[in-house]
Short mmCIF file of C-alpha atoms in Angstrom, two decimals:
data_model
loop_
_atom_site.label_atom_id
_atom_site.label_comp_id
_atom_site.label_asym_id
_atom_site.label_seq_id
_atom_site.Cartn_x
_atom_site.Cartn_y
_atom_site.Cartn_z
CA MET M 1 35.47 47.07 62.99
CA LYS M 2 37.78 47.09 66.04
CA PHE M 3 41.24 45.62 65.46
CA LYS M 4 41.84 42.50 67.53
CA THR M 5 45.26 41.21 68.55
CA ASP M 6 46.36 37.83 67.22
CA ILE M 7 47.02 36.45 70.69
CA LEU M 8 48.28 33.03 69.57
CA SER M 9 51.24 34.68 67.82
CA LEU M 10 52.41 36.59 70.90
CA SER M 11 55.52 35.60 72.85
CA LEU M 12 55.17 35.31 76.63
CA LYS M 13 56.78 38.74 77.04
CA GLU M 14 54.45 40.28 74.44
CA LEU M 15 51.46 38.61 76.07
CA SER M 16 52.51 39.93 79.47
CA ASP M 17 52.69 43.49 78.10
CA PHE M 18 49.28 42.98 76.48
CA ILE M 19 47.74 41.70 79.72
CA VAL M 20 49.14 44.70 81.63
CA GLU M 21 47.61 47.06 79.05
CA LEU M 22 44.27 45.43 79.86
CA GLY M 23 44.75 46.46 83.51
CA GLU M 24 45.62 42.98 84.79
CA LYS M 25 48.61 41.58 86.69
CA PRO M 26 51.55 40.29 84.57
CA PHE M 27 51.42 36.79 86.09
CA ARG M 28 48.09 36.21 84.33
CA ALA M 29 50.00 36.07 81.04
CA ARG M 30 51.65 32.74 81.91
CA GLN M 31 48.26 31.25 82.74
CA VAL M 32 46.81 32.37 79.41
CA PHE M 33 49.95 31.28 77.55
CA LYS M 34 49.73 27.75 78.95
CA TRP M 35 46.08 27.49 78.01
CA LEU M 36 46.94 28.50 74.46
CA HIS M 37 50.16 26.57 73.94
CA GLN M 38 50.05 23.57 76.26
CA ARG M 39 46.34 22.79 76.14
CA GLY M 40 45.60 24.14 72.68
CA SER M 41 42.55 26.13 73.79
CA SER M 42 40.41 27.37 70.95
CA SER M 43 38.29 29.76 73.03
CA PHE M 44 38.72 31.94 76.11
CA ASP M 45 35.74 30.26 77.79
CA GLU M 46 37.88 27.13 78.21
CA MET M 47 40.31 29.05 80.49
CA THR M 48 38.45 28.15 83.68
CA ASP M 49 41.09 29.29 86.20
CA ILE M 50 40.98 32.83 84.81
CA SER M 51 38.35 35.33 85.96
CA LYS M 52 35.32 35.95 83.79
CA LYS M 53 36.28 39.62 83.77
CA LEU M 54 39.67 38.92 82.16
CA ARG M 55 38.14 36.41 79.74
CA ALA M 56 35.67 39.10 78.65
CA LYS M 57 38.51 41.59 78.13
CA LEU M 58 40.44 39.04 76.06
CA GLU M 59 37.35 38.24 73.99
CA GLU M 60 36.82 41.92 73.24
CA SER M 61 40.43 42.80 72.41
CA SER M 62 41.94 39.66 70.87
CA ASN M 63 41.21 36.46 69.02
CA ILE M 64 42.63 32.95 68.75
CA LYS M 65 43.28 32.34 65.07
CA ASN M 66 43.11 28.57 65.10
CA VAL M 67 43.03 26.61 61.89
CA SER M 68 39.88 24.54 61.44
CA MET M 69 39.86 21.02 60.02
CA VAL M 70 38.06 20.66 56.69
CA GLU M 71 38.90 17.06 55.86
CA LYS M 72 41.16 14.26 57.07
CA PHE M 73 42.49 11.35 55.04
CA ILE M 74 44.22 8.29 56.53
CA SER M 75 46.43 6.14 54.32
CA LYS M 76 45.53 2.46 54.23
CA GLU M 77 49.16 1.73 53.38
CA ASP M 78 51.04 3.22 56.33
CA ASN M 79 48.61 5.25 58.53
CA THR M 80 50.03 8.54 57.29
CA THR M 81 47.29 11.13 57.85
CA LYS M 82 46.72 14.18 55.65
CA TYR M 83 44.81 17.14 57.07
CA LEU M 84 43.18 19.93 55.12
CA PHE M 85 42.74 23.03 57.28
CA GLN M 86 40.89 26.26 56.61
CA ILE M 87 42.38 29.56 57.73
CA GLU M 88 41.14 33.15 57.74
CA ASN M 89 39.77 34.35 54.36
CA ASP M 90 38.78 30.73 53.56
CA TYR M 91 42.21 29.73 52.28
CA ILE M 92 43.02 26.03 52.44
CA ILE M 93 46.32 24.67 53.71
CA GLU M 94 47.51 21.14 54.40
CA SER M 95 49.52 19.26 57.00
CA VAL M 96 50.69 15.67 57.32
CA LEU M 97 51.04 13.39 60.34
CA MET M 98 53.65 10.64 60.07
CA LYS M 99 54.08 7.97 62.73
CA TYR M 100 57.52 6.57 63.39
CA GLU M 101 59.05 4.33 66.06
CA TYR M 102 60.67 7.40 67.63
CA GLY M 103 57.41 9.39 67.84
CA ASN M 104 54.86 11.43 65.96
CA ALA M 105 56.10 13.87 63.32
CA VAL M 106 54.03 16.54 61.61
CA CYS M 107 54.81 18.35 58.40
CA ILE M 108 53.25 21.81 58.43
CA SER M 109 52.67 24.59 55.92
CA SER M 110 54.23 28.04 56.29
CA GLN M 111 52.25 29.73 53.51
CA ALA M 112 48.97 29.30 51.68
CA GLY M 113 50.30 28.44 48.25
CA CYS M 114 53.85 29.26 47.24
CA ALA M 115 55.63 31.82 45.08
CA MET M 116 58.75 29.77 44.33
CA GLY M 117 57.40 28.05 41.21
CA CYS M 118 59.30 24.73 41.45
CA SER M 119 58.00 22.78 38.49
CA PHE M 120 57.70 19.39 40.23
CA CYS M 121 55.59 20.69 43.15
CA ALA M 122 51.80 21.07 43.19
CA SER M 123 51.97 23.76 45.90
CA THR M 124 53.21 26.36 43.42
CA ILE M 125 50.60 25.93 40.70
CA ASP M 126 48.30 28.77 41.83
CA GLY M 127 51.08 30.95 43.28
CA LEU M 128 51.22 32.50 46.74
CA GLU M 129 47.95 33.42 48.44
CA ARG M 130 49.41 34.71 51.71
CA ASN M 131 51.89 34.08 54.52
CA LEU M 132 50.72 32.20 57.59
CA THR M 133 51.06 33.82 60.98
CA ALA M 134 53.16 32.14 63.67
CA GLY M 135 49.89 31.25 65.39
CA GLU M 136 48.50 29.56 62.29
CA MET M 137 51.67 27.51 61.99
CA LEU M 138 51.41 26.53 65.66
CA SER M 139 47.73 25.75 65.35
CA GLN M 140 48.41 23.02 62.77
CA VAL M 141 50.57 21.23 65.35
CA TYR M 142 48.07 21.77 68.17
CA GLU M 143 45.03 20.63 66.20
CA ILE M 144 46.76 17.46 65.00
CA GLY M 145 47.91 16.73 68.56
CA LYS M 146 44.36 17.11 69.87
CA ASP M 147 42.97 14.93 67.09
CA LEU M 148 45.62 12.27 67.72
CA LYS M 149 45.46 12.60 71.53
CA GLU M 150 49.21 12.04 71.62
CA ARG M 151 52.28 14.24 71.88
CA ILE M 152 53.86 15.64 68.72
CA SER M 153 57.60 15.10 69.10
CA ASN M 154 59.02 16.17 65.73
CA ILE M 155 58.13 18.96 63.30
CA VAL M 156 59.05 19.50 59.67
CA ILE M 157 58.35 22.87 58.05
CA MET M 158 58.16 21.39 54.60
CA GLY M 159 54.50 21.63 53.60
CA SER M 160 53.10 24.25 51.27
CA GLY M 161 55.18 27.39 51.08
CA GLU M 162 58.78 28.54 51.49
CA PRO M 163 59.42 29.20 55.22
CA LEU M 164 62.34 31.57 54.58
CA HIS M 165 60.03 33.64 52.35
CA ASN M 166 57.92 34.05 55.51
CA PHE M 167 61.00 34.56 57.67
CA ASP M 168 59.74 36.61 60.65
CA ASN M 169 56.67 34.44 61.26
CA THR M 170 58.73 31.26 60.91
CA ILE M 171 61.29 32.46 63.47
CA LYS M 172 58.46 33.43 65.83
CA PHE M 173 56.97 29.96 65.39
CA LEU M 174 60.32 28.37 66.30
CA GLU M 175 60.48 30.51 69.45
CA LEU M 176 56.94 29.69 70.55
CA ILE M 177 56.98 25.94 69.85
CA ASN M 178 60.21 25.67 71.88
CA SER M 179 58.88 27.61 74.89
CA LYS M 180 59.01 25.79 78.25
CA ASP M 181 55.51 27.14 78.90
CA GLY M 182 54.28 25.66 75.63
CA LEU M 183 54.86 22.31 73.93
CA GLU M 184 58.62 22.68 74.44
CA VAL M 185 59.58 20.86 71.25
CA GLY M 186 63.38 20.97 71.10
CA HIS M 187 64.93 22.67 68.10
CA ARG M 188 66.92 19.52 67.40
CA HIS M 189 63.60 17.87 66.64
CA ILE M 190 62.62 20.50 64.07
CA THR M 191 63.60 20.56 60.39
CA LEU M 192 63.20 23.64 58.21
CA SER M 193 63.18 23.07 54.46
CA THR M 194 64.12 25.81 51.98
CA CYS M 195 64.54 25.95 48.23
CA GLY M 196 67.56 28.16 48.85
CA ILE M 197 67.12 31.84 49.72
CA VAL M 198 70.81 32.36 50.38
CA GLU M 199 70.72 35.62 52.36
CA LYS M 200 68.07 34.17 54.69
CA ILE M 201 70.13 31.03 55.25
CA LYS M 202 72.97 33.33 56.34
CA GLU M 203 70.60 35.25 58.61
CA LEU M 204 69.33 32.00 60.11
CA GLU M 205 72.91 30.84 60.65
CA LYS M 206 73.68 33.84 62.86
CA MET M 207 70.81 32.91 65.19
CA ARG M 208 72.64 29.69 66.15
CA LEU M 209 69.41 27.71 66.36
CA GLN M 210 69.85 23.96 66.65
CA ILE M 211 67.26 23.13 63.99
CA THR M 212 68.09 20.91 61.02
CA LEU M 213 68.36 22.81 57.74
CA ALA M 214 67.09 20.94 54.68
CA VAL M 215 67.99 22.44 51.31
CA SER M 216 65.93 21.51 48.27
CA LEU M 217 68.72 20.99 45.75
CA HIS M 218 67.21 18.58 43.20
CA ALA M 219 70.00 18.98 40.63
CA PRO M 220 73.78 18.62 40.35
CA ASN M 221 74.35 21.76 38.25
CA ASP M 222 72.89 25.14 37.36
CA GLU M 223 71.56 24.11 33.96
CA ILE M 224 69.28 21.37 35.29
CA ARG M 225 68.36 23.29 38.44
CA GLU M 226 67.31 26.39 36.48
CA SER M 227 65.04 24.25 34.30
CA ILE M 228 63.02 23.01 37.28
CA MET M 229 63.49 25.70 39.97
CA PRO M 230 63.12 29.41 39.10
CA ILE M 231 65.04 30.44 42.22
CA ALA M 232 68.17 28.88 40.66
CA LYS M 233 68.29 31.84 38.26
CA ARG M 234 68.92 34.09 41.27
CA TYR M 235 71.39 31.95 43.22
CA SER M 236 73.94 29.65 41.61
CA ILE M 237 74.29 26.10 42.92
CA ASP M 238 77.83 26.87 44.10
CA GLU M 239 76.56 29.89 46.04
CA LEU M 240 73.81 27.81 47.65
CA ILE M 241 76.04 24.87 48.57
CA LEU M 242 78.61 27.28 50.06
CA ALA M 243 75.90 28.90 52.20
CA ALA M 244 74.79 25.46 53.39
CA LYS M 245 78.39 24.46 54.14
CA GLU M 246 78.94 27.64 56.16
CA TYR M 247 75.69 26.99 58.03
CA ALA M 248 76.88 23.49 58.96
CA ASP M 249 80.35 24.72 59.95
CA PHE M 250 78.94 27.52 62.10
CA THR M 251 76.12 25.60 63.82
CA LYS M 252 77.81 22.16 63.85
CA ARG M 253 74.51 20.82 62.51
CA ARG M 254 74.56 18.54 59.48
CA VAL M 255 72.64 19.93 56.51
CA THR M 256 70.24 17.70 54.56
CA PHE M 257 70.11 18.11 50.79
CA GLU M 258 66.75 17.06 49.38
CA TYR M 259 66.97 15.56 45.90
CA ALA M 260 63.72 14.65 44.08
CA LEU M 261 64.49 12.15 41.33
CA ILE M 262 62.65 12.93 38.08
CA LYS M 263 62.78 10.43 35.24
CA GLY M 264 65.07 11.59 32.45
CA VAL M 265 65.76 14.97 34.07
CA ASN M 266 68.16 14.60 37.00
CA ASP M 267 68.42 10.87 37.72
CA SER M 268 71.35 9.66 35.61
CA VAL M 269 74.52 8.08 36.95
CA GLU M 270 76.40 11.11 35.58
CA CYS M 271 74.18 13.40 37.68
CA ALA M 272 74.96 11.31 40.76
CA LYS M 273 78.71 11.57 40.14
CA GLU M 274 78.50 15.33 39.60
CA LEU M 275 76.44 15.76 42.76
CA ALA M 276 78.94 13.76 44.78
CA GLU M 277 81.81 15.91 43.50
CA ARG M 278 80.01 19.13 44.52
CA LEU M 279 79.20 17.88 48.02
CA LYS M 280 82.55 16.26 48.73
CA GLY M 281 83.91 17.31 52.13
CA SER M 282 80.66 18.90 53.34
CA LEU M 283 78.94 18.02 56.62
CA CYS M 284 75.79 16.89 54.88
CA HIS M 285 73.32 14.14 54.14
CA VAL M 286 71.48 13.52 50.87
CA ASN M 287 67.83 12.50 51.02
CA LEU M 288 66.73 10.95 47.72
CA ILE M 289 63.03 11.39 47.00
CA PRO M 290 61.34 9.55 44.14
CA VAL M 291 59.21 12.46 42.90
CA ASN M 292 55.43 12.17 43.20
CA ASP M 293 53.55 12.29 39.91
CA VAL M 294 51.61 15.57 39.66
CA LYS M 295 48.98 15.52 36.93
CA GLU M 296 49.40 19.23 36.16
CA ARG M 297 53.11 18.59 35.43
CA ASN M 298 54.76 16.32 32.90
CA TYR M 299 57.27 14.78 35.27
CA ILE M 300 57.33 11.07 36.10
CA ARG M 301 59.07 9.50 39.09
CA SER M 302 62.25 7.57 38.48
CA SER M 303 62.09 3.78 38.52
CA ASP M 304 63.17 1.87 41.62
CA GLU M 305 66.15 0.55 39.68
CA THR M 306 67.27 4.07 38.73
CA VAL M 307 66.85 5.28 42.31
CA ASN M 308 68.93 2.37 43.53
CA ASP M 309 71.69 3.05 40.97
CA PHE M 310 71.81 6.74 41.99
CA TYR M 311 71.99 5.74 45.65
CA LYS M 312 74.85 3.29 45.02
CA VAL M 313 76.93 5.90 43.20
CA LEU M 314 76.64 8.40 46.07
CA LYS M 315 77.37 5.69 48.63
CA ARG M 316 80.44 4.53 46.72
CA LEU M 317 81.72 8.10 46.57
CA ASN M 318 81.38 8.49 50.36
CA ILE M 319 78.29 10.69 50.42
CA ASP M 320 75.94 9.95 53.32
CA VAL M 321 72.63 9.12 51.63
CA THR M 322 69.20 7.59 52.24
CA VAL M 323 66.10 7.04 50.13
CA ARG M 324 63.01 8.60 51.68
CA ARG M 325 60.28 6.12 52.45
CA LYS M 326 57.26 6.94 50.28
CA LEU M 327 54.39 7.83 52.61
CA GLY M 328 50.69 8.28 51.97
CA SER M 329 50.78 7.83 48.21
CA ASP M 330 47.16 6.63 48.21
CA ILE M 331 45.99 9.92 49.81
CA ASN M 332 48.05 12.39 47.75
CA ALA M 333 50.30 13.14 50.73
CA SER M 334 52.95 15.11 48.85
CA CYS M 335 52.99 18.90 49.06
CA GLY M 336 50.01 20.62 47.49
CA GLN M 337 48.42 17.61 45.81
CA LEU M 338 45.42 17.16 48.09
CA ARG M 339 44.87 20.87 48.56
CA LYS M 340 44.88 21.38 44.78
CA LYS M 341 42.38 18.55 44.33
CA TYR M 342 40.09 19.93 47.07
CA ILE M 343 40.10 23.49 45.70
CA GLY M 344 39.45 22.19 42.21
CA ASN M 345 36.26 20.48 43.37
CA TYR M 346 34.69 23.70 44.78
#
Protein backbone atom coordinates (compact mmCIF):
# COMPACT_ATOMS: atom_id res chain seq x y z
CA MET A 1 0.00 0.00 0.00
CA LYS A 2 1.37 3.43 -0.99
CA PHE A 3 2.43 5.65 1.90
CA LYS A 4 0.31 8.79 2.16
CA THR A 5 1.44 12.02 3.80
CA ASP A 6 -0.45 13.20 6.88
CA ILE A 7 -1.22 16.59 5.36
CA LEU A 8 -3.04 18.02 8.39
CA SER A 9 0.17 17.78 10.44
CA LEU A 10 2.28 19.77 7.97
CA SER A 11 3.40 23.33 8.65
CA LEU A 12 2.82 25.88 5.88
CA LYS A 13 6.49 25.59 4.86
CA GLU A 14 6.31 21.78 4.80
CA LEU A 15 3.06 21.93 2.83
CA SER A 16 4.64 24.31 0.33
CA ASP A 17 7.55 21.92 -0.22
CA PHE A 18 5.07 19.06 -0.60
CA ILE A 19 3.00 20.98 -3.16
CA VAL A 20 6.14 21.80 -5.17
CA GLU A 21 7.09 18.11 -5.19
CA LEU A 22 3.70 17.47 -6.78
CA GLY A 23 4.67 19.83 -9.62
CA GLU A 24 2.48 22.73 -8.50
CA LYS A 25 3.21 26.37 -7.66
CA PRO A 26 4.14 27.14 -4.00
CA PHE A 27 1.28 29.66 -3.56
CA ARG A 28 -1.20 26.78 -3.78
CA ALA A 29 0.01 25.65 -0.34
CA ARG A 30 -1.56 28.65 1.41
CA GLN A 31 -4.89 27.93 -0.28
CA VAL A 32 -4.82 24.30 0.85
CA PHE A 33 -3.62 25.27 4.33
CA LYS A 34 -6.54 27.66 4.81
CA TRP A 35 -9.01 25.03 3.70
CA LEU A 36 -7.57 22.62 6.24
CA HIS A 37 -7.02 24.94 9.19
CA GLN A 38 -9.49 27.80 8.83
CA ARG A 39 -12.43 25.93 7.34
CA GLY A 40 -11.73 22.51 8.81
CA SER A 41 -12.15 20.67 5.51
CA SER A 42 -12.44 16.92 5.86
CA SER A 43 -11.99 16.12 2.17
CA PHE A 44 -10.13 17.55 -0.82
CA ASP A 45 -13.37 17.74 -2.82
CA GLU A 46 -14.47 20.62 -0.57
CA MET A 47 -11.53 22.76 -1.81
CA THR A 48 -13.50 24.30 -4.67
CA ASP A 49 -11.05 27.07 -5.62
CA ILE A 50 -8.32 24.50 -6.30
CA SER A 51 -8.08 22.71 -9.64
CA LYS A 52 -9.43 19.19 -9.95
CA LYS A 53 -5.98 18.13 -11.12
CA LEU A 54 -4.34 19.26 -7.86
CA ARG A 55 -7.15 17.79 -5.77
CA ALA A 56 -6.59 14.45 -7.51
CA LYS A 57 -2.86 14.63 -6.79
CA LEU A 58 -3.54 15.41 -3.13
CA GLU A 59 -6.04 12.55 -2.89
CA GLU A 60 -3.49 10.13 -4.31
CA SER A 61 -0.51 11.24 -2.22
CA SER A 62 -1.94 12.40 1.11
CA ASN A 63 -4.81 12.09 3.52
CA ILE A 64 -6.63 14.25 6.06
CA LYS A 65 -6.57 12.33 9.33
CA ASN A 66 -9.61 13.89 10.94
CA VAL A 67 -11.06 12.47 14.10
CA SER A 68 -14.65 11.25 13.72
CA MET A 69 -17.33 11.79 16.34
CA VAL A 70 -18.64 8.61 17.95
CA GLU A 71 -20.87 10.08 20.64
CA LYS A 72 -21.66 13.43 22.23
CA PHE A 73 -23.00 14.05 25.72
CA ILE A 74 -24.34 17.40 26.95
CA SER A 75 -24.53 18.08 30.68
CA LYS A 76 -27.96 19.10 31.96
CA GLU A 77 -26.21 20.91 34.80
CA ASP A 78 -23.97 23.38 32.98
CA ASN A 79 -24.00 22.63 29.20
CA THR A 80 -20.51 21.16 29.33
CA THR A 81 -20.24 18.85 26.31
CA LYS A 82 -18.17 15.67 26.20
CA TYR A 83 -17.13 14.27 22.82
CA LEU A 84 -15.92 10.76 22.10
CA PHE A 85 -13.86 10.66 18.90
CA GLN A 86 -12.50 7.73 16.93
CA ILE A 87 -9.04 7.93 15.40
CA GLU A 88 -7.04 5.66 13.10
CA ASN A 89 -6.86 2.00 14.27
CA ASP A 90 -10.26 2.46 15.98
CA TYR A 91 -8.83 3.97 19.15
CA ILE A 92 -11.20 6.16 21.15
CA ILE A 93 -10.22 9.52 22.59
CA GLU A 94 -12.23 12.22 24.33
CA SER A 95 -12.50 16.00 24.37
CA VAL A 96 -14.57 18.45 26.40
CA LEU A 97 -16.22 21.74 25.45
CA MET A 98 -16.70 24.25 28.27
CA LYS A 99 -18.59 27.50 27.80
CA TYR A 100 -17.53 30.55 29.77
CA GLU A 101 -18.40 34.24 29.67
CA TYR A 102 -15.05 34.93 27.99
CA GLY A 103 -15.57 32.34 25.23
CA ASN A 104 -15.53 28.69 24.30
CA ALA A 105 -12.76 26.50 25.74
CA VAL A 106 -11.93 22.97 24.66
CA CYS A 107 -9.93 20.40 26.55
CA ILE A 108 -8.23 18.02 24.13
CA SER A 109 -6.35 14.74 24.36
CA SER A 110 -2.71 14.38 23.33
CA GLN A 111 -2.55 10.58 23.52
CA ALA A 112 -4.89 7.62 23.32
CA GLY A 113 -4.60 6.37 26.88
CA CYS A 114 -1.69 7.35 29.08
CA ALA A 115 1.49 5.77 30.40
CA MET A 116 1.89 7.92 33.51
CA GLY A 117 -0.18 5.73 35.83
CA CYS A 118 -1.56 8.43 38.17
CA SER A 119 -3.80 6.48 40.51
CA PHE A 120 -6.68 8.99 40.65
CA CYS A 121 -7.10 9.25 36.85
CA ALA A 122 -9.19 6.93 34.67
CA SER A 123 -7.09 7.74 31.58
CA THR A 124 -4.21 5.60 32.82
CA ILE A 125 -6.09 2.40 33.60
CA ASP A 126 -5.38 0.63 30.29
CA GLY A 127 -1.99 2.28 29.71
CA LEU A 128 -0.82 4.09 26.58
CA GLU A 129 -2.22 3.00 23.23
CA ARG A 130 -0.41 5.54 21.05
CA ASN A 131 0.56 9.19 20.62
CA LEU A 132 -1.74 11.46 18.66
CA THR A 133 -0.38 13.31 15.66
CA ALA A 134 -0.46 17.11 15.60
CA GLY A 135 -3.26 16.82 13.05
CA GLU A 136 -5.35 14.60 15.33
CA MET A 137 -4.93 17.10 18.14
CA LEU A 138 -5.98 19.93 15.82
CA SER A 139 -8.89 17.94 14.46
CA GLN A 140 -10.48 17.73 17.92
CA VAL A 141 -10.60 21.54 18.02
CA TYR A 142 -11.85 21.83 14.44
CA GLU A 143 -14.59 19.22 14.78
CA ILE A 144 -15.91 20.75 18.00
CA GLY A 145 -15.88 24.20 16.38
CA LYS A 146 -17.87 22.91 13.40
CA ASP A 147 -20.34 21.14 15.67
CA LEU A 148 -20.76 24.25 17.82
CA LYS A 149 -20.73 26.65 14.84
CA GLU A 150 -18.81 29.11 17.00
CA ARG A 151 -15.17 30.09 17.41
CA ILE A 152 -12.99 28.20 19.87
CA SER A 153 -11.06 30.84 21.80
CA ASN A 154 -9.22 28.85 24.48
CA ILE A 155 -7.53 25.44 24.48
CA VAL A 156 -6.41 23.21 27.33
CA ILE A 157 -4.18 20.22 26.59
CA MET A 158 -5.33 18.36 29.65
CA GLY A 159 -7.41 15.46 28.34
CA SER A 160 -6.19 11.90 28.09
CA GLY A 161 -2.43 11.60 27.87
CA GLU A 162 0.71 13.45 28.93
CA PRO A 163 1.50 16.11 26.29
CA LEU A 164 5.20 16.32 27.20
CA HIS A 165 5.43 12.55 26.64
CA ASN A 166 4.31 13.35 23.08
CA PHE A 167 6.57 16.39 22.90
CA ASP A 168 7.26 16.84 19.17
CA ASN A 169 3.63 16.45 18.11
CA THR A 170 2.47 18.77 20.89
CA ILE A 171 4.93 21.50 19.84
CA LYS A 172 3.81 21.08 16.23
CA PHE A 173 0.20 21.44 17.35
CA LEU A 174 1.04 24.69 19.17
CA GLU A 175 2.69 26.03 16.01
CA LEU A 176 -0.21 25.12 13.75
CA ILE A 177 -3.07 26.29 15.98
CA ASN A 178 -1.32 29.67 16.34
CA SER A 179 -0.75 30.15 12.59
CA LYS A 180 -2.20 33.35 11.08
CA ASP A 181 -3.37 31.20 8.16
CA GLY A 182 -5.18 28.87 10.54
CA LEU A 183 -7.36 29.48 13.60
CA GLU A 184 -4.72 31.83 15.04
CA VAL A 185 -5.42 30.96 18.66
CA GLY A 186 -2.94 32.99 20.70
CA HIS A 187 -0.53 31.05 22.90
CA ARG A 188 -1.70 33.08 25.89
CA HIS A 189 -5.05 31.37 25.44
CA ILE A 190 -3.54 27.88 25.58
CA THR A 191 -2.75 25.86 28.71
CA LEU A 192 -0.53 22.78 28.66
CA SER A 193 -0.86 20.41 31.61
CA THR A 194 1.94 18.04 32.63
CA CYS A 195 2.45 15.61 35.48
CA GLY A 196 6.05 16.82 35.61
CA ILE A 197 8.59 15.56 33.07
CA VAL A 198 11.30 17.91 34.28
CA GLU A 199 13.70 17.81 31.32
CA LYS A 200 10.82 18.54 28.92
CA ILE A 201 9.67 21.48 31.04
CA LYS A 202 13.20 22.86 30.69
CA GLU A 203 13.13 22.25 26.94
CA LEU A 204 9.75 23.97 26.68
CA GLU A 205 11.09 26.90 28.70
CA LYS A 206 13.83 27.57 26.14
CA MET A 207 11.21 27.95 23.39
CA ARG A 208 9.83 31.07 25.12
CA LEU A 209 6.26 30.22 24.19
CA GLN A 210 3.62 32.31 25.93
CA ILE A 211 1.44 29.34 26.86
CA THR A 212 0.34 28.72 30.45
CA LEU A 213 2.09 25.77 32.07
CA ALA A 214 -0.06 23.74 34.47
CA VAL A 215 1.79 21.26 36.67
CA SER A 216 -0.12 18.37 38.21
CA LEU A 217 1.32 18.45 41.72
CA HIS A 218 -1.42 16.86 43.87
CA ALA A 219 0.75 16.50 46.99
CA PRO A 220 2.86 18.63 49.34
CA ASN A 221 5.72 16.14 49.71
CA ASP A 222 7.45 13.21 48.04
CA GLU A 223 5.93 10.53 50.25
CA ILE A 224 2.33 11.33 49.36
CA ARG A 225 3.13 12.16 45.73
CA GLU A 226 4.94 8.86 45.18
CA SER A 227 1.92 6.97 46.54
CA ILE A 228 -0.41 8.42 43.90
CA MET A 229 1.88 9.38 40.98
CA PRO A 230 4.55 6.96 39.72
CA ILE A 231 6.45 9.78 38.01
CA ALA A 232 7.27 11.16 41.48
CA LYS A 233 9.72 8.28 41.92
CA ARG A 234 11.76 9.76 39.06
CA TYR A 235 11.59 13.45 39.92
CA SER A 236 11.47 14.80 43.47
CA ILE A 237 8.89 17.45 44.34
CA ASP A 238 11.68 19.97 44.99
CA GLU A 239 13.16 19.27 41.55
CA LEU A 240 9.75 19.71 39.90
CA ILE A 241 8.85 22.92 41.75
CA LEU A 242 12.28 24.37 40.92
CA ALA A 243 11.76 23.60 37.22
CA ALA A 244 8.35 25.29 37.36
CA LYS A 245 9.81 28.31 39.16
CA GLU A 246 12.57 28.64 36.55
CA TYR A 247 9.94 28.36 33.80
CA ALA A 248 7.95 31.21 35.35
CA ASP A 249 11.06 33.35 35.89
CA PHE A 250 12.27 32.81 32.33
CA THR A 251 8.94 33.23 30.49
CA LYS A 252 7.33 35.72 32.93
CA ARG A 253 4.26 33.47 32.78
CA ARG A 254 2.63 32.39 36.02
CA VAL A 255 2.60 28.62 36.52
CA THR A 256 -0.57 26.87 37.69
CA PHE A 257 -0.21 24.00 40.15
CA GLU A 258 -3.09 21.54 39.88
CA TYR A 259 -4.00 19.91 43.18
CA ALA A 260 -6.69 17.18 43.20
CA LEU A 261 -8.05 16.80 46.72
CA ILE A 262 -8.49 13.15 47.74
CA LYS A 263 -10.25 12.34 50.99
CA GLY A 264 -7.81 11.21 53.67
CA VAL A 265 -4.82 11.26 51.32
CA ASN A 266 -3.69 14.83 50.64
CA ASP A 267 -6.44 17.11 51.97
CA SER A 268 -5.46 17.85 55.57
CA VAL A 269 -4.74 21.28 56.99
CA GLU A 270 -1.16 20.09 57.57
CA CYS A 271 -0.85 19.28 53.85
CA ALA A 272 -2.08 22.77 53.00
CA LYS A 273 0.50 24.38 55.29
CA GLU A 274 3.31 22.25 53.85
CA LEU A 275 2.23 23.07 50.30
CA ALA A 276 2.19 26.78 51.07
CA GLU A 277 5.70 26.60 52.51
CA ARG A 278 7.03 24.88 49.36
CA LEU A 279 5.44 27.38 47.00
CA LYS A 280 6.27 30.51 48.98
CA GLY A 281 7.82 33.19 46.77
CA SER A 282 6.97 31.48 43.47
CA LEU A 283 5.08 33.15 40.61
CA CYS A 284 2.28 30.62 40.73
CA HIS A 285 -1.38 29.89 41.23
CA VAL A 286 -2.91 26.83 42.90
CA ASN A 287 -6.01 25.29 41.35
CA LEU A 288 -7.79 23.04 43.85
CA ILE A 289 -9.75 20.22 42.23
CA PRO A 290 -12.15 18.07 44.25
CA VAL A 291 -11.19 14.73 42.69
CA ASN A 292 -13.81 12.90 40.63
CA ASP A 293 -14.78 9.48 41.96
CA VAL A 294 -13.46 6.76 39.62
CA LYS A 295 -15.06 3.38 40.23
CA GLU A 296 -11.89 1.48 39.31
CA ARG A 297 -10.03 3.38 42.06
CA ASN A 298 -10.65 3.56 45.79
CA TYR A 299 -10.35 7.31 46.10
CA ILE A 300 -13.23 9.54 47.23
CA ARG A 301 -13.45 13.29 46.71
CA SER A 302 -12.91 15.53 49.70
CA SER A 303 -15.96 17.12 51.31
CA ASP A 304 -16.87 20.71 50.52
CA GLU A 305 -15.95 21.65 54.09
CA THR A 306 -12.48 20.10 53.74
CA VAL A 307 -11.93 21.82 50.39
CA ASN A 308 -12.92 25.13 51.93
CA ASP A 309 -10.56 24.64 54.91
CA PHE A 310 -7.66 23.81 52.55
CA TYR A 311 -8.45 26.89 50.48
CA LYS A 312 -8.53 29.15 53.55
CA VAL A 313 -5.12 27.95 54.75
CA LEU A 314 -3.47 28.69 51.39
CA LYS A 315 -5.20 32.06 51.17
CA ARG A 316 -4.09 33.01 54.69
CA LEU A 317 -0.51 32.08 53.83
CA ASN A 318 -0.56 34.35 50.75
CA ILE A 319 -0.80 31.66 48.08
CA ASP A 320 -2.95 32.65 45.10
CA VAL A 321 -5.62 29.93 44.97
CA THR A 322 -8.99 29.06 43.44
CA VAL A 323 -11.30 26.05 43.58
CA ARG A 324 -12.09 24.68 40.13
CA ARG A 325 -15.76 24.73 39.28
CA LYS A 326 -16.96 21.13 38.88
CA LEU A 327 -18.15 20.72 35.30
CA GLY A 328 -20.11 17.95 33.61
CA SER A 329 -20.28 15.60 36.58
CA ASP A 330 -23.49 14.04 35.23
CA ILE A 331 -21.73 13.05 31.96
CA ASN A 332 -18.44 11.72 33.40
CA ALA A 333 -16.55 14.76 32.09
CA SER A 334 -13.28 14.11 33.92
CA CYS A 335 -10.33 12.63 32.06
CA GLY A 336 -10.82 9.09 30.84
CA GLN A 337 -14.09 8.32 32.60
CA LEU A 338 -16.42 8.37 29.60
CA ARG A 339 -13.90 6.77 27.27
CA LYS A 340 -13.37 3.94 29.76
CA LYS A 341 -17.13 3.42 30.07
CA TYR A 342 -17.59 3.40 26.27
CA ILE A 343 -14.77 0.91 25.63
CA GLY A 344 -16.07 -1.32 28.40
CA ASN A 345 -19.45 -1.59 26.67
CA TYR A 346 -17.99 -2.92 23.37
